[in-house]
């Protein structure tokens, strides 16, 4: 059975830049109730609560540069990987799938929940990512660096330079 599942995943991945799991999560929406209009940090915490992923931030999410900047702490799942016990609906099979899904989910959540769509297209809100110490987001387990001066786009993954693994 596992071989059939993996072959299906590989075929799906070959035809779709995003994996089948990221696509499934993208199609689903997960309602979360707030007593008042949530801050960007509360929205990110809601993703963490829903998925079980550690999304600890190093600093308060800030606005500027025509967008928002999210700074991740070194305890975040981007650097430590998925939890030992994962929620079945949000199970991630590898670091790239987890990292892409986290960054895409935060981007879409902030865009769709902080911008009034009557004032313009929420996807025009740029989201920037960095890590603790106001540094570029270095995903060392994947040998990828996401520049902090460049707005994030899921299309970035195809263009990011991957340095050969040191070892």
Short mmCIF file of N, CA and C in Angstrom, two decimals:
data_model
loop_
_atom_site.label_atom_id
_atom_site.label_comp_id
_atom_site.label_asym_id
_atom_site.label_seq_id
_atom_site.Cartn_x
_atom_site.Cartn_y
_atom_site.Cartn_z
N UNK A 1 0.84 -1.19 0.00
CA UNK A 1 0.00 0.00 0.00
C UNK A 1 0.87 1.24 0.00
N UNK A 2 1.92 1.25 0.86
CA UNK A 2 2.79 2.42 0.95
C UNK A 2 3.46 2.71 -0.39
N UNK A 3 3.85 1.69 -1.11
CA UNK A 3 4.48 1.89 -2.42
C UNK A 3 3.50 2.57 -3.37
N UNK A 4 2.24 2.14 -3.34
CA UNK A 4 1.21 2.76 -4.18
C UNK A 4 1.00 4.22 -3.85
N UNK A 5 1.00 4.54 -2.55
CA UNK A 5 0.84 5.93 -2.11
C UNK A 5 2.02 6.77 -2.59
N UNK A 6 3.23 6.26 -2.43
CA UNK A 6 4.42 7.03 -2.83
C UNK A 6 4.47 7.23 -4.35
N UNK A 7 4.13 6.19 -5.12
CA UNK A 7 4.12 6.33 -6.58
C UNK A 7 3.08 7.38 -6.98
N UNK A 8 1.91 7.35 -6.36
CA UNK A 8 0.87 8.35 -6.64
C UNK A 8 1.37 9.75 -6.34
N UNK A 9 2.07 9.90 -5.21
CA UNK A 9 2.62 11.21 -4.84
C UNK A 9 3.64 11.68 -5.87
N UNK A 10 4.53 10.79 -6.29
CA UNK A 10 5.57 11.17 -7.26
C UNK A 10 4.94 11.58 -8.60
N UNK A 11 3.94 10.85 -9.05
CA UNK A 11 3.28 11.20 -10.30
C UNK A 11 2.60 12.56 -10.17
N UNK A 12 1.90 12.78 -9.06
CA UNK A 12 1.25 14.07 -8.83
C UNK A 12 2.28 15.19 -8.79
N UNK A 13 3.39 14.96 -8.09
CA UNK A 13 4.43 15.98 -7.99
C UNK A 13 5.03 16.30 -9.35
N UNK A 14 5.12 15.30 -10.23
CA UNK A 14 5.69 15.51 -11.55
C UNK A 14 4.82 16.44 -12.40
N UNK A 15 3.50 16.40 -12.19
CA UNK A 15 2.59 17.22 -12.97
C UNK A 15 2.23 18.53 -12.31
N UNK A 16 2.56 18.68 -11.05
CA UNK A 16 2.16 19.86 -10.30
C UNK A 16 3.34 20.30 -9.46
N UNK A 17 3.76 21.58 -9.62
CA UNK A 17 4.92 22.07 -8.86
C UNK A 17 4.72 21.90 -7.37
N UNK A 18 3.52 22.12 -6.90
CA UNK A 18 3.23 21.91 -5.49
C UNK A 18 2.85 20.45 -5.31
N UNK A 19 3.27 19.88 -4.21
CA UNK A 19 2.91 18.50 -3.93
C UNK A 19 1.43 18.35 -3.65
N UNK A 20 0.98 17.14 -3.69
CA UNK A 20 -0.44 16.85 -3.48
C UNK A 20 -0.89 17.29 -2.09
N UNK A 21 -0.02 17.18 -1.10
CA UNK A 21 -0.40 17.53 0.26
C UNK A 21 -0.54 19.04 0.41
N UNK A 22 0.38 19.81 -0.18
CA UNK A 22 0.26 21.26 -0.12
C UNK A 22 -0.99 21.73 -0.85
N UNK A 23 -1.28 21.09 -2.00
CA UNK A 23 -2.46 21.44 -2.77
C UNK A 23 -3.73 21.16 -1.97
N UNK A 24 -3.77 20.02 -1.28
CA UNK A 24 -4.93 19.67 -0.47
C UNK A 24 -5.16 20.70 0.64
N UNK A 25 -4.09 21.06 1.34
CA UNK A 25 -4.21 22.04 2.42
C UNK A 25 -4.64 23.39 1.85
N UNK A 26 -4.13 23.75 0.67
CA UNK A 26 -4.48 25.03 0.06
C UNK A 26 -5.97 25.09 -0.25
N UNK A 27 -6.58 23.98 -0.66
CA UNK A 27 -7.99 23.96 -0.99
C UNK A 27 -8.88 24.06 0.25
N UNK A 28 -8.37 23.64 1.37
CA UNK A 28 -9.16 23.64 2.59
C UNK A 28 -8.96 24.95 3.36
N UNK A 29 -9.98 25.37 4.02
CA UNK A 29 -9.88 26.50 4.92
C UNK A 29 -10.21 25.99 6.31
N UNK A 30 -9.52 26.52 7.28
CA UNK A 30 -9.70 26.10 8.66
C UNK A 30 -10.16 27.28 9.48
N UNK A 31 -11.45 27.32 9.80
CA UNK A 31 -11.98 28.47 10.56
C UNK A 31 -11.41 28.50 11.98
N UNK A 32 -11.18 29.69 12.44
CA UNK A 32 -10.66 29.91 13.78
C UNK A 32 -11.39 31.13 14.32
N UNK A 33 -11.93 31.06 15.51
CA UNK A 33 -12.72 32.15 16.06
C UNK A 33 -11.89 33.03 16.99
N UNK A 34 -12.00 34.32 16.75
CA UNK A 34 -11.35 35.32 17.61
C UNK A 34 -12.43 36.21 18.20
N UNK A 35 -12.19 36.71 19.41
CA UNK A 35 -13.17 37.59 20.04
C UNK A 35 -13.14 39.00 19.45
N UNK A 36 -12.01 39.38 18.85
CA UNK A 36 -11.88 40.67 18.18
C UNK A 36 -10.93 40.49 17.00
N UNK A 37 -10.73 41.54 16.23
CA UNK A 37 -9.87 41.43 15.04
C UNK A 37 -8.47 40.98 15.48
N UNK A 38 -8.01 39.85 14.93
CA UNK A 38 -6.72 39.32 15.37
C UNK A 38 -5.53 40.09 14.80
N UNK A 39 -4.45 40.09 15.57
CA UNK A 39 -3.19 40.65 15.09
C UNK A 39 -2.52 39.62 14.18
N UNK A 40 -1.54 40.03 13.39
CA UNK A 40 -0.81 39.05 12.58
C UNK A 40 -0.21 37.92 13.43
N UNK A 41 0.32 38.25 14.60
CA UNK A 41 0.91 37.22 15.46
C UNK A 41 -0.15 36.24 15.96
N UNK A 42 -1.35 36.72 16.25
CA UNK A 42 -2.43 35.83 16.67
C UNK A 42 -2.87 34.92 15.52
N UNK A 43 -2.84 35.43 14.30
CA UNK A 43 -3.17 34.60 13.13
C UNK A 43 -2.14 33.48 12.96
N UNK A 44 -0.86 33.82 13.14
CA UNK A 44 0.20 32.81 13.03
C UNK A 44 0.06 31.78 14.15
N UNK A 45 -0.28 32.23 15.34
CA UNK A 45 -0.48 31.29 16.46
C UNK A 45 -1.66 30.38 16.18
N UNK A 46 -2.70 30.90 15.52
CA UNK A 46 -3.86 30.07 15.16
C UNK A 46 -3.45 28.96 14.20
N UNK A 47 -2.53 29.26 13.27
CA UNK A 47 -2.01 28.21 12.37
C UNK A 47 -1.28 27.16 13.19
N UNK A 48 -0.46 27.61 14.14
CA UNK A 48 0.28 26.68 15.00
C UNK A 48 -0.68 25.81 15.82
N UNK A 49 -1.69 26.42 16.39
CA UNK A 49 -2.67 25.67 17.19
C UNK A 49 -3.41 24.64 16.34
N UNK A 50 -3.76 25.01 15.12
CA UNK A 50 -4.51 24.13 14.23
C UNK A 50 -3.66 22.96 13.73
N UNK A 51 -2.42 23.24 13.36
CA UNK A 51 -1.57 22.23 12.73
C UNK A 51 -0.72 21.43 13.71
N UNK A 52 -0.41 22.04 14.85
CA UNK A 52 0.50 21.40 15.80
C UNK A 52 1.96 21.73 15.53
N UNK A 53 2.24 22.58 14.55
CA UNK A 53 3.61 22.97 14.23
C UNK A 53 4.06 24.08 15.17
N UNK A 54 5.33 24.07 15.54
CA UNK A 54 5.90 25.14 16.35
C UNK A 54 6.20 26.31 15.42
N UNK A 55 5.48 27.39 15.59
CA UNK A 55 5.70 28.59 14.78
C UNK A 55 6.12 29.76 15.66
N UNK A 56 7.01 29.50 16.60
CA UNK A 56 7.48 30.52 17.53
C UNK A 56 8.17 31.65 16.76
N UNK A 57 7.78 32.87 17.09
CA UNK A 57 8.35 34.05 16.45
C UNK A 57 9.44 34.65 17.33
N UNK A 58 10.43 35.25 16.68
CA UNK A 58 11.52 35.90 17.40
C UNK A 58 11.13 37.33 17.79
N UNK A 59 10.19 37.89 17.07
CA UNK A 59 9.80 39.28 17.30
C UNK A 59 8.36 39.46 16.84
N UNK A 60 7.79 40.58 17.18
CA UNK A 60 6.44 40.92 16.75
C UNK A 60 6.47 41.14 15.23
N UNK A 61 5.45 40.65 14.54
CA UNK A 61 5.35 40.87 13.10
C UNK A 61 5.17 42.37 12.86
N UNK A 62 5.97 42.91 11.96
CA UNK A 62 5.97 44.35 11.72
C UNK A 62 5.43 44.67 10.33
N UNK A 63 4.96 45.91 10.18
CA UNK A 63 4.50 46.42 8.89
C UNK A 63 5.50 47.44 8.40
N UNK A 64 5.67 47.50 7.11
CA UNK A 64 6.60 48.43 6.48
C UNK A 64 7.01 47.86 5.14
N UNK A 65 7.77 48.59 4.37
CA UNK A 65 8.24 48.15 3.05
C UNK A 65 7.07 47.75 2.15
N UNK A 66 5.87 48.25 2.42
CA UNK A 66 4.72 47.87 1.61
C UNK A 66 4.21 46.47 1.94
N UNK A 67 4.58 45.98 3.11
CA UNK A 67 4.13 44.65 3.49
C UNK A 67 4.36 44.38 4.96
N UNK A 68 4.48 43.11 5.29
CA UNK A 68 4.71 42.67 6.67
C UNK A 68 5.96 41.81 6.72
N UNK A 69 6.68 41.89 7.85
CA UNK A 69 7.85 41.06 8.05
C UNK A 69 7.61 40.15 9.24
N UNK A 70 7.81 38.85 9.01
CA UNK A 70 7.66 37.82 10.04
C UNK A 70 9.05 37.31 10.36
N UNK A 71 9.40 37.36 11.65
CA UNK A 71 10.73 36.92 12.11
C UNK A 71 10.57 35.65 12.95
N UNK A 72 11.16 34.56 12.49
CA UNK A 72 11.04 33.27 13.16
C UNK A 72 12.16 33.05 14.17
N UNK A 73 11.81 32.43 15.30
CA UNK A 73 12.83 32.08 16.30
C UNK A 73 13.47 30.76 15.90
N UNK A 74 14.60 30.47 16.49
CA UNK A 74 15.32 29.23 16.17
C UNK A 74 14.59 27.98 16.65
N UNK A 75 13.56 28.15 17.50
CA UNK A 75 12.76 27.01 17.97
C UNK A 75 11.66 26.63 16.98
N UNK A 76 11.43 27.45 15.96
CA UNK A 76 10.37 27.24 14.98
C UNK A 76 10.60 25.94 14.20
N UNK A 77 9.50 25.31 13.77
CA UNK A 77 9.56 24.07 13.00
C UNK A 77 10.33 24.22 11.69
N UNK A 78 10.48 25.45 11.18
CA UNK A 78 11.29 25.65 9.99
C UNK A 78 12.72 25.18 10.22
N UNK A 79 13.17 25.25 11.46
CA UNK A 79 14.55 24.89 11.80
C UNK A 79 14.64 23.56 12.52
N UNK A 80 13.57 23.16 13.21
CA UNK A 80 13.61 21.94 14.01
C UNK A 80 12.87 20.77 13.38
N UNK A 81 12.07 21.05 12.35
CA UNK A 81 11.30 20.00 11.70
C UNK A 81 9.95 19.80 12.35
N UNK A 82 9.18 18.85 11.82
CA UNK A 82 7.84 18.62 12.36
C UNK A 82 7.90 17.98 13.74
N UNK A 83 6.81 18.11 14.50
CA UNK A 83 6.79 17.48 15.83
C UNK A 83 6.84 15.96 15.69
N UNK A 84 7.28 15.29 16.74
CA UNK A 84 7.34 13.82 16.73
C UNK A 84 5.97 13.23 16.44
N UNK A 85 4.97 13.69 17.16
CA UNK A 85 3.59 13.24 16.94
C UNK A 85 2.88 14.30 16.11
N UNK A 86 2.63 13.99 14.84
CA UNK A 86 1.98 14.94 13.96
C UNK A 86 0.48 14.68 13.87
N UNK A 87 -0.27 15.76 13.67
CA UNK A 87 -1.69 15.60 13.41
C UNK A 87 -1.83 14.99 12.02
N UNK A 88 -2.66 13.97 11.90
CA UNK A 88 -2.77 13.23 10.64
C UNK A 88 -3.09 14.14 9.45
N UNK A 89 -4.00 15.09 9.66
CA UNK A 89 -4.41 15.96 8.55
C UNK A 89 -3.29 16.90 8.09
N UNK A 90 -2.30 17.13 8.95
CA UNK A 90 -1.21 18.04 8.61
C UNK A 90 0.14 17.33 8.60
N UNK A 91 0.14 16.05 8.36
CA UNK A 91 1.39 15.28 8.35
C UNK A 91 2.28 15.73 7.19
N UNK A 92 3.54 16.00 7.49
CA UNK A 92 4.51 16.41 6.49
C UNK A 92 5.58 15.32 6.37
N UNK A 93 5.94 15.00 5.14
CA UNK A 93 6.86 13.90 4.89
C UNK A 93 8.32 14.30 4.82
N UNK A 94 8.59 15.58 4.55
CA UNK A 94 9.99 16.01 4.51
C UNK A 94 10.09 17.49 4.83
N UNK A 95 11.32 17.95 5.00
CA UNK A 95 11.56 19.33 5.43
C UNK A 95 11.09 20.34 4.38
N UNK A 96 11.30 20.05 3.11
CA UNK A 96 10.89 21.00 2.09
C UNK A 96 9.38 21.16 2.07
N UNK A 97 8.66 20.06 2.17
CA UNK A 97 7.20 20.12 2.19
C UNK A 97 6.72 20.93 3.40
N UNK A 98 7.31 20.68 4.56
CA UNK A 98 6.94 21.40 5.77
C UNK A 98 7.24 22.89 5.61
N UNK A 99 8.44 23.22 5.19
CA UNK A 99 8.85 24.63 5.09
C UNK A 99 8.00 25.39 4.08
N UNK A 100 7.78 24.80 2.91
CA UNK A 100 6.95 25.46 1.89
C UNK A 100 5.53 25.67 2.42
N UNK A 101 4.99 24.66 3.07
CA UNK A 101 3.61 24.75 3.55
C UNK A 101 3.49 25.80 4.65
N UNK A 102 4.47 25.86 5.55
CA UNK A 102 4.44 26.89 6.61
C UNK A 102 4.48 28.28 5.99
N UNK A 103 5.44 28.53 5.11
CA UNK A 103 5.61 29.87 4.54
C UNK A 103 4.41 30.26 3.67
N UNK A 104 3.92 29.33 2.86
CA UNK A 104 2.75 29.61 2.03
C UNK A 104 1.51 29.88 2.89
N UNK A 105 1.32 29.07 3.94
CA UNK A 105 0.15 29.21 4.80
C UNK A 105 0.16 30.55 5.53
N UNK A 106 1.31 30.93 6.06
CA UNK A 106 1.39 32.22 6.76
C UNK A 106 1.14 33.36 5.78
N UNK A 107 1.75 33.28 4.61
CA UNK A 107 1.55 34.33 3.61
C UNK A 107 0.07 34.51 3.27
N UNK A 108 -0.60 33.44 2.91
CA UNK A 108 -2.01 33.52 2.51
C UNK A 108 -2.90 33.94 3.69
N UNK A 109 -2.60 33.45 4.88
CA UNK A 109 -3.41 33.81 6.05
C UNK A 109 -3.29 35.30 6.34
N UNK A 110 -2.08 35.83 6.33
CA UNK A 110 -1.89 37.27 6.59
C UNK A 110 -2.53 38.11 5.49
N UNK A 111 -2.34 37.70 4.25
CA UNK A 111 -2.93 38.47 3.15
C UNK A 111 -4.45 38.50 3.23
N UNK A 112 -5.05 37.36 3.47
CA UNK A 112 -6.51 37.27 3.43
C UNK A 112 -7.21 37.73 4.70
N UNK A 113 -6.45 37.92 5.78
CA UNK A 113 -7.09 38.29 7.05
C UNK A 113 -6.64 39.64 7.59
N UNK A 114 -5.78 40.34 6.87
CA UNK A 114 -5.37 41.67 7.34
C UNK A 114 -5.69 42.76 6.33
N UNK A 115 -6.04 42.38 5.11
CA UNK A 115 -6.37 43.36 4.07
C UNK A 115 -7.85 43.27 3.75
N UNK A 116 -8.51 44.40 3.75
CA UNK A 116 -9.92 44.46 3.37
C UNK A 116 -9.99 44.33 1.85
N UNK A 117 -10.61 43.26 1.36
CA UNK A 117 -10.63 42.99 -0.08
C UNK A 117 -11.36 44.09 -0.87
N UNK A 118 -12.20 44.89 -0.19
CA UNK A 118 -12.86 45.99 -0.90
C UNK A 118 -11.87 47.12 -1.19
N UNK A 119 -10.73 47.11 -0.51
CA UNK A 119 -9.71 48.14 -0.74
C UNK A 119 -8.66 47.71 -1.76
N UNK A 120 -8.71 46.47 -2.17
CA UNK A 120 -7.74 45.98 -3.16
C UNK A 120 -7.51 44.49 -2.99
N UNK A 121 -6.71 43.96 -3.87
CA UNK A 121 -6.41 42.54 -3.89
C UNK A 121 -5.49 42.19 -2.72
N UNK A 122 -5.95 41.33 -1.79
CA UNK A 122 -5.12 40.96 -0.64
C UNK A 122 -3.77 40.35 -1.04
N UNK A 123 -3.71 39.70 -2.20
CA UNK A 123 -2.43 39.08 -2.60
C UNK A 123 -1.37 40.12 -2.95
N UNK A 124 -1.75 41.40 -3.01
CA UNK A 124 -0.76 42.46 -3.25
C UNK A 124 0.03 42.82 -1.99
N UNK A 125 -0.42 42.32 -0.83
CA UNK A 125 0.34 42.56 0.40
C UNK A 125 1.59 41.68 0.37
N UNK A 126 2.75 42.31 0.38
CA UNK A 126 4.01 41.57 0.37
C UNK A 126 4.31 41.05 1.77
N UNK A 127 4.78 39.81 1.84
CA UNK A 127 5.18 39.20 3.09
C UNK A 127 6.68 38.91 2.99
N UNK A 128 7.42 39.39 3.98
CA UNK A 128 8.86 39.17 4.05
C UNK A 128 9.14 38.24 5.22
N UNK A 129 10.14 37.40 5.08
CA UNK A 129 10.52 36.49 6.16
C UNK A 129 11.97 36.70 6.54
N UNK A 130 12.23 36.56 7.83
CA UNK A 130 13.60 36.60 8.32
C UNK A 130 13.69 35.70 9.54
N UNK A 131 14.90 35.57 10.05
CA UNK A 131 15.08 34.76 11.25
C UNK A 131 15.65 35.62 12.36
N UNK A 132 15.65 35.05 13.52
CA UNK A 132 16.14 35.71 14.73
C UNK A 132 17.44 36.46 14.44
N UNK A 133 17.55 37.67 14.95
CA UNK A 133 18.75 38.49 14.72
C UNK A 133 18.64 39.32 13.47
N UNK A 134 17.42 39.42 12.91
CA UNK A 134 17.18 40.22 11.70
C UNK A 134 18.08 39.79 10.56
N UNK A 135 18.13 38.47 10.33
CA UNK A 135 18.95 37.89 9.26
C UNK A 135 18.06 37.23 8.22
N UNK A 136 18.62 37.02 7.03
CA UNK A 136 17.91 36.28 5.98
C UNK A 136 17.49 34.92 6.53
N UNK A 137 16.39 34.40 6.03
CA UNK A 137 15.86 33.12 6.49
C UNK A 137 16.70 32.00 5.88
N UNK A 138 17.53 31.38 6.70
CA UNK A 138 18.42 30.32 6.26
C UNK A 138 17.85 28.97 6.66
N UNK A 139 17.40 28.22 5.67
CA UNK A 139 16.89 26.87 5.91
C UNK A 139 18.05 25.92 5.62
N UNK A 140 18.93 25.79 6.61
CA UNK A 140 20.18 25.06 6.41
C UNK A 140 19.96 23.59 6.09
N UNK A 141 18.87 23.01 6.61
CA UNK A 141 18.61 21.60 6.31
C UNK A 141 18.31 21.39 4.82
N UNK A 142 17.92 22.44 4.11
CA UNK A 142 17.65 22.37 2.68
C UNK A 142 18.69 23.12 1.85
N UNK A 143 19.65 23.74 2.52
CA UNK A 143 20.66 24.57 1.85
C UNK A 143 20.02 25.68 1.03
N UNK A 144 19.02 26.34 1.63
CA UNK A 144 18.28 27.42 0.98
C UNK A 144 18.31 28.66 1.86
N UNK A 145 18.51 29.81 1.23
CA UNK A 145 18.40 31.09 1.93
C UNK A 145 17.36 31.93 1.22
N UNK A 146 16.40 32.43 1.97
CA UNK A 146 15.37 33.31 1.43
C UNK A 146 15.74 34.73 1.84
N UNK A 147 16.06 35.59 0.86
CA UNK A 147 16.50 36.96 1.19
C UNK A 147 15.42 37.73 1.92
N UNK A 148 15.81 38.48 2.95
CA UNK A 148 14.82 39.22 3.73
C UNK A 148 14.38 40.51 3.05
N UNK A 149 15.11 40.96 2.03
CA UNK A 149 14.72 42.19 1.34
C UNK A 149 13.84 41.91 0.13
N UNK A 150 13.54 40.65 -0.10
CA UNK A 150 12.70 40.25 -1.23
C UNK A 150 11.39 39.68 -0.72
N UNK A 151 10.23 40.18 -1.22
CA UNK A 151 8.97 39.62 -0.75
C UNK A 151 8.87 38.14 -1.10
N UNK A 152 8.28 37.38 -0.21
CA UNK A 152 8.14 35.94 -0.42
C UNK A 152 7.08 35.66 -1.49
N UNK A 153 7.36 34.65 -2.29
CA UNK A 153 6.41 34.12 -3.26
C UNK A 153 6.65 32.63 -3.32
N UNK A 154 5.59 31.84 -3.41
CA UNK A 154 5.79 30.38 -3.48
C UNK A 154 6.57 30.01 -4.73
N UNK A 155 6.56 30.86 -5.73
CA UNK A 155 7.35 30.61 -6.94
C UNK A 155 8.85 30.71 -6.67
N UNK A 156 9.24 31.34 -5.56
CA UNK A 156 10.66 31.49 -5.21
C UNK A 156 11.37 30.15 -5.14
N UNK A 157 10.64 29.12 -4.72
CA UNK A 157 11.27 27.82 -4.50
C UNK A 157 11.93 27.29 -5.76
N UNK A 158 11.37 27.63 -6.90
CA UNK A 158 11.94 27.14 -8.16
C UNK A 158 13.23 27.89 -8.50
N UNK A 159 13.39 29.11 -7.98
CA UNK A 159 14.52 29.95 -8.35
C UNK A 159 15.59 30.08 -7.26
N UNK A 160 15.32 29.55 -6.07
CA UNK A 160 16.28 29.69 -4.98
C UNK A 160 17.53 28.89 -5.27
N UNK A 161 18.66 29.50 -4.95
CA UNK A 161 19.91 28.77 -5.14
C UNK A 161 20.09 27.78 -4.02
N UNK A 162 20.46 26.60 -4.39
CA UNK A 162 20.73 25.56 -3.41
C UNK A 162 22.22 25.25 -3.47
N UNK A 163 22.87 25.62 -2.41
CA UNK A 163 24.29 25.33 -2.31
C UNK A 163 24.45 23.83 -2.08
N UNK A 164 25.51 23.24 -2.61
CA UNK A 164 25.72 21.82 -2.30
C UNK A 164 25.85 21.62 -0.80
N UNK A 165 25.29 20.55 -0.31
CA UNK A 165 25.36 20.25 1.12
C UNK A 165 26.80 20.08 1.54
N UNK A 166 27.13 20.65 2.69
CA UNK A 166 28.50 20.51 3.22
C UNK A 166 28.56 19.22 4.01
N UNK A 167 29.61 18.51 3.83
CA UNK A 167 29.68 17.28 4.59
C UNK A 167 30.90 16.56 4.35
#
